[in-house]
Coordinates of C-alpha atoms and ligand atoms in Angstrom, one line a residue:
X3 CA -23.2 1.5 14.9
X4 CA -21.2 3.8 17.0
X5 CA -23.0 7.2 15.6
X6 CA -24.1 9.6 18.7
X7 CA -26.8 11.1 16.9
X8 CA -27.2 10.8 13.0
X9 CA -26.2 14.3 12.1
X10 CA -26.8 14.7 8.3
X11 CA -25.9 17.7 6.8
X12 CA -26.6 18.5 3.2
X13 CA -23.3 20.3 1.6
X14 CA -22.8 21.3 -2.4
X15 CA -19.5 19.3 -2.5
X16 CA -18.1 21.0 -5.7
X17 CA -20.9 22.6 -7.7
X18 CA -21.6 21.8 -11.0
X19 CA -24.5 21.4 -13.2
X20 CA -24.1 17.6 -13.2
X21 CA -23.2 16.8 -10.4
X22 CA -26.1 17.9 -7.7
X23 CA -26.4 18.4 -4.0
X24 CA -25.3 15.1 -2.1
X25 CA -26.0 14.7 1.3
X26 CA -23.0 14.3 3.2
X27 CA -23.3 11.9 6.4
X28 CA -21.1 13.1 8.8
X29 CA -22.5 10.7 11.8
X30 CA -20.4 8.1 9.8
X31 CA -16.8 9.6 10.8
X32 CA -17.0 9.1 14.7
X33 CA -14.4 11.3 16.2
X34 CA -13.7 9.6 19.7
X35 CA -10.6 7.5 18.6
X36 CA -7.7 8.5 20.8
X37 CA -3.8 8.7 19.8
X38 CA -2.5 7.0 23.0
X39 CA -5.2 4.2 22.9
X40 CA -2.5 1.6 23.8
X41 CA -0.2 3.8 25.5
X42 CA -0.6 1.9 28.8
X43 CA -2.0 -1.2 27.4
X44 CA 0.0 -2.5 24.4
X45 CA 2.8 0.2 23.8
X46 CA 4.7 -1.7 21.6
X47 CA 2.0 -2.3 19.3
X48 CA 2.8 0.2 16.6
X49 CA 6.4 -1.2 16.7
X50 CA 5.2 -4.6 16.3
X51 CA 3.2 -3.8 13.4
X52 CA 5.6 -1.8 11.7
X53 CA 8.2 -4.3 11.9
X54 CA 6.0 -7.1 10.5
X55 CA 5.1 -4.7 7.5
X56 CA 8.9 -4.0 6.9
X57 CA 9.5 -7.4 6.4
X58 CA 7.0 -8.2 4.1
X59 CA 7.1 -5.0 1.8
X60 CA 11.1 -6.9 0.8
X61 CA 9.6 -10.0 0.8
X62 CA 5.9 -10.2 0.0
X63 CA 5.6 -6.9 -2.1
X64 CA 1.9 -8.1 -3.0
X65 CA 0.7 -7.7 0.4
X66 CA 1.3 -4.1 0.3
X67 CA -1.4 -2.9 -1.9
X68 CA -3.4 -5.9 -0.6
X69 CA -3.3 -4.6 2.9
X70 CA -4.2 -1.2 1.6
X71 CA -7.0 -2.6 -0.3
X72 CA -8.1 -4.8 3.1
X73 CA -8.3 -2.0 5.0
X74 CA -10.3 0.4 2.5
X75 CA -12.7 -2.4 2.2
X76 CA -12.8 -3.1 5.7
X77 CA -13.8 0.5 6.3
X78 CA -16.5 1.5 3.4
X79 CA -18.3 -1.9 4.1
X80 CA -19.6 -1.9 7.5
X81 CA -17.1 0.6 9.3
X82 CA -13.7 0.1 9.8
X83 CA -14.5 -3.4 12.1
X84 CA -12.6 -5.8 11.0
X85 CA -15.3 -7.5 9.0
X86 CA -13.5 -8.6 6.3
X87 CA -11.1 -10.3 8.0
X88 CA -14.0 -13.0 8.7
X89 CA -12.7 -16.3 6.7
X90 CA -15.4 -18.3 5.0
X91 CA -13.2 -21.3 5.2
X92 CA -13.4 -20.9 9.2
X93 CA -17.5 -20.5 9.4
X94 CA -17.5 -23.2 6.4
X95 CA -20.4 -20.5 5.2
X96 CA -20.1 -17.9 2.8
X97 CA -22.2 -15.3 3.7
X98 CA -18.7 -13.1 4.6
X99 CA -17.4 -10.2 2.7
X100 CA -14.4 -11.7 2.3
X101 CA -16.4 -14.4 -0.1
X102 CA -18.4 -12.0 -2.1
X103 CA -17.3 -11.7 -5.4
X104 CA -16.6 -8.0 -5.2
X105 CA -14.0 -9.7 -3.2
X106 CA -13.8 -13.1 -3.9
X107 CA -10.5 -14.4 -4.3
X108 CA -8.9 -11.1 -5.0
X109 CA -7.7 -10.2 -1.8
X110 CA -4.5 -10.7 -0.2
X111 CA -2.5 -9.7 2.5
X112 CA -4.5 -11.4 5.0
X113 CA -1.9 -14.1 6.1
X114 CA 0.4 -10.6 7.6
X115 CA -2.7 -9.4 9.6
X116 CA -2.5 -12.9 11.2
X117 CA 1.3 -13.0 11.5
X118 CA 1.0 -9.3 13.5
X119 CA -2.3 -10.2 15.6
X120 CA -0.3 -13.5 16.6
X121 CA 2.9 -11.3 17.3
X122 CA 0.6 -8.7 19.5
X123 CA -0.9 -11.3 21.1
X124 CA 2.5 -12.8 22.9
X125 CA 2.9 -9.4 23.9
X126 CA -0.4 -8.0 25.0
X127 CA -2.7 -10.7 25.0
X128 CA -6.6 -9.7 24.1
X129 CA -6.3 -6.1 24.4
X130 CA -5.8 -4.9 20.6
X131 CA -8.5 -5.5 17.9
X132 CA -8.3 -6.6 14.5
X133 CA -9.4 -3.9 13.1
X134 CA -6.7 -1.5 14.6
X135 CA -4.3 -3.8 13.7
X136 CA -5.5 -3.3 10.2
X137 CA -5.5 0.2 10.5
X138 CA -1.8 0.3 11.4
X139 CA -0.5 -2.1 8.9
X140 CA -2.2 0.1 6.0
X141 CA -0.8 2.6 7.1
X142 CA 2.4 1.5 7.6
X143 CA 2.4 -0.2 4.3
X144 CA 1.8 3.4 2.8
X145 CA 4.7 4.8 4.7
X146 CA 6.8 1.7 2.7
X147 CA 5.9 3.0 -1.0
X148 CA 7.2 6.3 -0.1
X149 CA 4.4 8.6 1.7
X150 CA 5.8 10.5 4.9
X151 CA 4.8 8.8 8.3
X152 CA 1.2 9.7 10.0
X153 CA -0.2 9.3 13.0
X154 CA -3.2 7.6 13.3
X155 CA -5.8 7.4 16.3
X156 CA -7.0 4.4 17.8
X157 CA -9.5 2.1 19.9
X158 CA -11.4 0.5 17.3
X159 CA -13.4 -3.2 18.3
X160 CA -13.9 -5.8 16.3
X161 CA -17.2 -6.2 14.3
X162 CA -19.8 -9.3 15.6
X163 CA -21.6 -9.3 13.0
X164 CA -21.3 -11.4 9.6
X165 CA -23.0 -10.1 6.5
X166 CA -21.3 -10.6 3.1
X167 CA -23.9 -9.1 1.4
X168 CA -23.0 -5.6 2.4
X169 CA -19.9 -5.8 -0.1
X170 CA -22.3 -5.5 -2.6
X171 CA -21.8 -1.9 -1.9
X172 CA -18.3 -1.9 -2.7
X173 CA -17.2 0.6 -5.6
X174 CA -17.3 -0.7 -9.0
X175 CA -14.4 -0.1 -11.7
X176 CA -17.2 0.9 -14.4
X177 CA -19.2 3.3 -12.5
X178 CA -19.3 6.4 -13.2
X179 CA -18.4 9.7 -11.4
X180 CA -21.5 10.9 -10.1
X181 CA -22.3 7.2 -9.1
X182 CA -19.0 6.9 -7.1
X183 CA -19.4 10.6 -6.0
X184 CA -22.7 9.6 -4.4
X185 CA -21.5 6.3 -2.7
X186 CA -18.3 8.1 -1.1
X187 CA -20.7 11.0 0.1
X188 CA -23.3 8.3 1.5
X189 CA -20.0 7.5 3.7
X190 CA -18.9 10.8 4.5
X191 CA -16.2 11.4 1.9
X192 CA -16.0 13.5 -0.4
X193 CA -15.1 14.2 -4.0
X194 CA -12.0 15.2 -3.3
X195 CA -11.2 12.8 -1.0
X196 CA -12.3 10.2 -4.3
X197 CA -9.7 11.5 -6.1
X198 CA -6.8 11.7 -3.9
X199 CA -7.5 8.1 -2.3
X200 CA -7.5 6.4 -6.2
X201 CA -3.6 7.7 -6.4
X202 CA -3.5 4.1 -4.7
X203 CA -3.9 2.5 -8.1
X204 CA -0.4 3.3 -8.9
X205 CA 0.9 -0.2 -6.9
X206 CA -0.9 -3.3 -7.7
X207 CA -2.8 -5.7 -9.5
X208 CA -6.2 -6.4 -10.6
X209 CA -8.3 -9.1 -12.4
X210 CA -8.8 -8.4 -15.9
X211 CA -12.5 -8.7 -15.0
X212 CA -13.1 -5.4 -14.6
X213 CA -10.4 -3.6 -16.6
X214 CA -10.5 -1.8 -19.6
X215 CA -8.9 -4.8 -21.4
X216 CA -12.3 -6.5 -20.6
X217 CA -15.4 -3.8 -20.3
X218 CA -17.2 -2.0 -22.8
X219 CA -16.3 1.2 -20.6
X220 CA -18.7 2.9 -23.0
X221 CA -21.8 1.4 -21.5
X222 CA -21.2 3.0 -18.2
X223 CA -18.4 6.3 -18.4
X224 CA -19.1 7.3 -21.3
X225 CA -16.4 9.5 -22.9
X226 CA -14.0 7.5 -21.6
X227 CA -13.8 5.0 -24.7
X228 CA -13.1 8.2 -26.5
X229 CA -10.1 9.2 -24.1
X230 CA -8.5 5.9 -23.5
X231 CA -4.7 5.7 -25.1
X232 CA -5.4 2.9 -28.0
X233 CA -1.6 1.6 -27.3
X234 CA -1.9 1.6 -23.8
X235 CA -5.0 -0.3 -23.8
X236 CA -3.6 -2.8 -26.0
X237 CA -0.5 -3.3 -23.9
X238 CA -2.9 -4.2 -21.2
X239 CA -4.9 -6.7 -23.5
X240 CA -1.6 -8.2 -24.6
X241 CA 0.0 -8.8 -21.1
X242 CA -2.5 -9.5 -18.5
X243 CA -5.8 -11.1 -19.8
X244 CA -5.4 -14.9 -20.2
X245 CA -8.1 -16.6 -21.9
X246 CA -11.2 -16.9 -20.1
X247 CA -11.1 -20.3 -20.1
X248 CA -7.5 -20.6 -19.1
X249 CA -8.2 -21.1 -15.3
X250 CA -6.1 -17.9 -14.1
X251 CA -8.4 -15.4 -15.8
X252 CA -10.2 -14.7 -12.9
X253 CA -6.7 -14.3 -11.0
X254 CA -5.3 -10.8 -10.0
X255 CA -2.5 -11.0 -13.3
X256 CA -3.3 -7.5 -14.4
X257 CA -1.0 -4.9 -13.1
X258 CA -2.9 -1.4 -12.1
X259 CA 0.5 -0.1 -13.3
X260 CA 1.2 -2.1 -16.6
X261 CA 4.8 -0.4 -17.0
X262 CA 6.2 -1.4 -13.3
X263 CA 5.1 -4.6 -11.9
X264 CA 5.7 -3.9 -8.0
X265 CA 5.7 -1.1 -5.8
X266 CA 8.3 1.4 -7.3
X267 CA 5.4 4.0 -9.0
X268 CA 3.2 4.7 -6.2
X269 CA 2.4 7.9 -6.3
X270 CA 1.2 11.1 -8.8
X271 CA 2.5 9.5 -12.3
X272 CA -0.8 7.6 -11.7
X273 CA -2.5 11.4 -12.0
X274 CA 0.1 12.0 -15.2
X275 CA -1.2 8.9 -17.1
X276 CA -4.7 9.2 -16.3
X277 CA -4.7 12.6 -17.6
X278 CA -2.9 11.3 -20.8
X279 CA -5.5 8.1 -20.9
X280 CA -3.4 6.0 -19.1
X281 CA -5.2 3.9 -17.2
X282 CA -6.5 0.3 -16.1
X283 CA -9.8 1.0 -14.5
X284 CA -12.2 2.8 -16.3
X285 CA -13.4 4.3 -12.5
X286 CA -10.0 5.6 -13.2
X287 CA -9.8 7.3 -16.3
X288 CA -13.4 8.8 -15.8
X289 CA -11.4 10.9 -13.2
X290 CA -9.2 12.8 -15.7
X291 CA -12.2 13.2 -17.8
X292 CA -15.2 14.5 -15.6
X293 CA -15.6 18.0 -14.9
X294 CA -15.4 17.9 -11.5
X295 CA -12.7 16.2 -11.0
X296 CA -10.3 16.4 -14.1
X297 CA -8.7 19.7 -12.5
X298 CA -8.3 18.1 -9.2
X299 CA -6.3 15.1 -11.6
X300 CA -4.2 17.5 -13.5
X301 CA -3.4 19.2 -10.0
X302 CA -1.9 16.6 -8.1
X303 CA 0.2 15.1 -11.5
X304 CA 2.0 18.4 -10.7
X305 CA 2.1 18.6 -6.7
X306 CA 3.3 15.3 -5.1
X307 CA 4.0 16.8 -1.7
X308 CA 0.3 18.2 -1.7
X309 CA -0.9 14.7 -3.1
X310 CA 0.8 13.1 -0.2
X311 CA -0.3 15.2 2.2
X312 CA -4.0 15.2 1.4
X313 CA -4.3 11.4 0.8
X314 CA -3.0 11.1 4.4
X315 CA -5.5 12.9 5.6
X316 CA -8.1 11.1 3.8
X317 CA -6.5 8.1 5.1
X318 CA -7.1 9.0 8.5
X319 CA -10.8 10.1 7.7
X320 CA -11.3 6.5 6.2
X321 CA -9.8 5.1 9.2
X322 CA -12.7 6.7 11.4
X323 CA -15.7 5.7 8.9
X324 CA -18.3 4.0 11.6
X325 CA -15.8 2.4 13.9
X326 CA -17.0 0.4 16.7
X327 CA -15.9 1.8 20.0
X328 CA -15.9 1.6 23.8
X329 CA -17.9 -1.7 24.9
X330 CA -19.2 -2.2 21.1
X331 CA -18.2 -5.5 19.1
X332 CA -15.5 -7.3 20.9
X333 CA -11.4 -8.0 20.7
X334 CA -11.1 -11.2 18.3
X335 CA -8.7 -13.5 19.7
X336 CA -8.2 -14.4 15.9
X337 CA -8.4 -12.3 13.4
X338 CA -10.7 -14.9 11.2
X339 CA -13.3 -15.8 13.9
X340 CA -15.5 -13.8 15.7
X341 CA -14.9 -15.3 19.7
X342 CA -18.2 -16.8 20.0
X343 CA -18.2 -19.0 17.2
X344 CA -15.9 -22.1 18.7
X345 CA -14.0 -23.5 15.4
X346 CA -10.5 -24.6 15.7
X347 CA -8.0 -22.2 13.9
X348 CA -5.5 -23.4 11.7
X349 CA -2.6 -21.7 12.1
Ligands
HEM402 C1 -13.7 4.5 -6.9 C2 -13.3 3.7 -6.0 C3 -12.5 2.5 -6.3 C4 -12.7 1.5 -7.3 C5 -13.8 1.5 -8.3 C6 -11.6 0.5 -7.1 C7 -11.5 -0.6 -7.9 C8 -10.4 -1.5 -7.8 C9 -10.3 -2.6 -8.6 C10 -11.3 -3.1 -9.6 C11 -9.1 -3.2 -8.2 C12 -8.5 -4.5 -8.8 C13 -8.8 -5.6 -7.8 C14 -9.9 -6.6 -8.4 O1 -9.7 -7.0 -9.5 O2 -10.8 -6.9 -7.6 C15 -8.5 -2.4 -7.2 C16 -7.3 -2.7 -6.6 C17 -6.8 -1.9 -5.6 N1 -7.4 -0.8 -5.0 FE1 -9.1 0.1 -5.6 N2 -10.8 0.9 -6.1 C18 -11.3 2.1 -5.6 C19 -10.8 2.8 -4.5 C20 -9.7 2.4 -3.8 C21 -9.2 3.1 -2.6 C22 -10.0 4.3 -1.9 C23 -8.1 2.5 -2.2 C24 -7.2 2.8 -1.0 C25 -7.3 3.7 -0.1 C26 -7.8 1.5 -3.2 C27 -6.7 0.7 -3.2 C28 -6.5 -0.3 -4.1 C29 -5.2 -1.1 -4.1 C30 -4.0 -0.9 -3.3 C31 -5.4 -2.1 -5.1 C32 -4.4 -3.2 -5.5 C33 -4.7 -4.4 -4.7 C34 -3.7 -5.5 -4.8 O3 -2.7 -5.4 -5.5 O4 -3.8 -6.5 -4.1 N3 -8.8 1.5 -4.1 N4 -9.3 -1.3 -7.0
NAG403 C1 -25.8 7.8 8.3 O1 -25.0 7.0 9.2 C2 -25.8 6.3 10.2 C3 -24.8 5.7 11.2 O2 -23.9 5.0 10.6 C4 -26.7 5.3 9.5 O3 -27.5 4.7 10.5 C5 -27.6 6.0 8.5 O4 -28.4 5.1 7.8 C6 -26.8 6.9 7.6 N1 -27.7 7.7 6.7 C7 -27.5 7.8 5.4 C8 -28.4 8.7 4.7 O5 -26.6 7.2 4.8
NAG404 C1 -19.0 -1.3 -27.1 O1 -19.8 -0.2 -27.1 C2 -19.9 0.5 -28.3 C3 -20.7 1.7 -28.2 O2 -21.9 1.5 -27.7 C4 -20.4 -0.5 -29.4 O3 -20.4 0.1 -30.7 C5 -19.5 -1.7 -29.4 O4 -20.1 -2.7 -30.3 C6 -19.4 -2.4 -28.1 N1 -18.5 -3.5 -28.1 C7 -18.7 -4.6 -27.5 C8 -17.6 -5.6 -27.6 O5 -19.7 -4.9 -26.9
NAG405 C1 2.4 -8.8 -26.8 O1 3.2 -9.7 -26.0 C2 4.1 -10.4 -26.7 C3 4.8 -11.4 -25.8 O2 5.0 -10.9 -24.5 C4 5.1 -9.4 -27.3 O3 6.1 -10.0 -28.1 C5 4.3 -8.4 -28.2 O4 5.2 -7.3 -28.7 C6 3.2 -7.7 -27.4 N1 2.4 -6.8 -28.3 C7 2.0 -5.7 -27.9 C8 1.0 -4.9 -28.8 O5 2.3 -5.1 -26.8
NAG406 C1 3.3 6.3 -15.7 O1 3.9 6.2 -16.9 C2 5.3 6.2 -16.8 C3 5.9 6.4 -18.2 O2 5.4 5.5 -19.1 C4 5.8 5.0 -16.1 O3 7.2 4.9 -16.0 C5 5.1 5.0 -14.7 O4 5.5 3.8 -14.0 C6 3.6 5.1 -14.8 N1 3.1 5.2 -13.5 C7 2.0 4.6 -13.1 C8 1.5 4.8 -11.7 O5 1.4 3.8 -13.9

């Protein structure tokens, strides 16, 4: 772990009676990526990237939110290190986050990672890692829905370790606020930063698994039940669960936004319909209904410049969560494979 000194500080994040101190770690947002990282080594890197993503946001819309989704998983599991990337296929194991079923067969976007890391590579061979690359391509894949163009700093390595078990930690679509509250805190984000990130929900898809189409929400946000549009909910039901035993039920068919199948509604009509009850994920309408977070909701379904602004920012904080740095980890010659362990890639 790349932490200089654990440096915990204990901060009343928004105070109210339910939701208690949290202890904030700040040791997990390490602060010596640079801008220029590849300045002198790969300086056409960000071009290369952002090319690739072009493409594919006309012709592969799904990878969009999939790269997004990659990289936020990538970054709360583990620090931003690449480690989901790791293919079980290639290890022929399973112990890999990418095989958890937290992740499982829900993630995509993968095959465009490979298609840029193959691109850098004829260009600057063995000098940028996977996980930068990852970095770049989510961001530049946010910059394709519609949010203004950020800089992000640089110089992350590539993870040698492989632990699947860690995704265990990932957030869960029925837990409540306090309970996410308390897992972004153990990573150095906060409430607010909660909120703004889940405006990513307006793109997308999901698995029904999950949804409110398929969870007794009540059992774990409670209120929301209560909240929840009866229509809406039903629309979901009716278009995007198959039968469980149909085979695709455990697919991503369910749109995040029901009403716009690809990219076209990213952005703060996802904080509008939450607020009205509007929502796929439970996680997600618990927002617009918990104290401490429904004004922050009602805020940015009003204020899409300061929306796009602030989830930027958190974007960049995400992108420094435990990153590997200086001689740590390694540069993967394939994204996939960790460059000790000698398997042939298919390409
Ligand atoms: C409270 C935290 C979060 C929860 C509970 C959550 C949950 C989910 C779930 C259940 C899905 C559907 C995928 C599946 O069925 O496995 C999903 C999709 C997605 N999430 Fe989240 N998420 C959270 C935070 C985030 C954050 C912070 C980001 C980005 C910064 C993000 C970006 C996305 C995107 C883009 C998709 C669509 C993926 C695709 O279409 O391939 N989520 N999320
Ligand atoms: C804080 O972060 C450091 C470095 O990543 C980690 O070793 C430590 O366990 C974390 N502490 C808490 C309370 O999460
Ligand atoms: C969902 O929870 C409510 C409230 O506890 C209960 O009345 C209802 O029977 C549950 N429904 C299912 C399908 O489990
Ligand atoms: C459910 O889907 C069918 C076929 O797509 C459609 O005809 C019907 O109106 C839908 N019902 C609801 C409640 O949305
Ligand atoms: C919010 O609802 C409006 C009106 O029904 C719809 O056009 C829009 O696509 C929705 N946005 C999201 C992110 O679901």
């Amino acid at each position: 772990m790349a932490s200089p000194l654990p440096f915990i500080v204990t901060v009343l994040a928004i105070v109210t009676p339910s939701l208690a101190a949290v202890t904030v770690n700040t040791s997990a947002i390490i602060q010596t990526l640079s801008i220029d990282f590849y300045k002198r080594k790969c300086p056409s890197v960000e071009k290369i990237v952002s090319d690739v993503i072009k493409k594919n946001a006309l012709t592969n819309k799904g990878s969009i939110p999939g790269i997004i989704r990659l990289h936020f998983h990538d970054c709360f599991i583990t620090g931003c290190d690449g480690s989901i990337l790791l293919t079980p296929e290639r290890y022929n194991l399973y112990n890999t986050e990418m095989a958890h079923p937290a992740n499982g067969i829900s993630l995509r976007g993968m095959e465009v990672i490979n298609q840029i890391k193959t691109e850098v590579e004829k260009h600057c061979p063995n000098v940028v890692s996977c996980a930068d690359i990852l970095a770049y391509a989510a961001r530049d894949a946010i910059v394709s829905v519609g949010n203004p163009h950020y800089v992000i700093p640089a110089g992350r390595r590539d993870g040698v370790a492989i632990d699947g078990n860690f995704a265990g930690g990932l957030p869960k679509s029925i837990s409540n606020i306090e309970r996410l509250t308390e897992q972004y805190a153990e990573k150095g984000l906060t409430v607010e930063d909660l909120v703004v990130l889940e405006g990513s929900h307006s793109i997308g898809q999901s698995r029904c698994q999950g949804t409110i189409a398929e969870v007794n929400s009540t059992l774990e946000v409670p209120a929301v039940d209560n909240f929840l549009d009866k229509s809406y909910k039903a629309m979901v039901e009716n278009q995007s669960c198959a039968p469980k035993d149909s085979g695709v039920f455990w697919r991503l068919t369910t749109p995040l936004n029901p009403e716009k199948k690809v990219n076209e509604a990213w952005g703060v009509s996802f904080y509008e319909n939450i607020s009205k009850g509007k929502g796929v994920l439970p996680s997600d309408l618990a927002m617009a209904v918990h104290g401490t977070t429904k004004d922050m909701v009602k805020q940015y379904a009003s204020n899409a410049e300061l929306w796009k602004k602030k989830f930027n920012e958190a974007m960049i904080k995400l992108g420094k969560m435990n990153v590997l740095t200086g001689e740590q980890g390694e540069i993967r010659r394939h994204c996939g494979i960790i460059n000790s362990v000698n398997i042939p890639v298919k390409q």
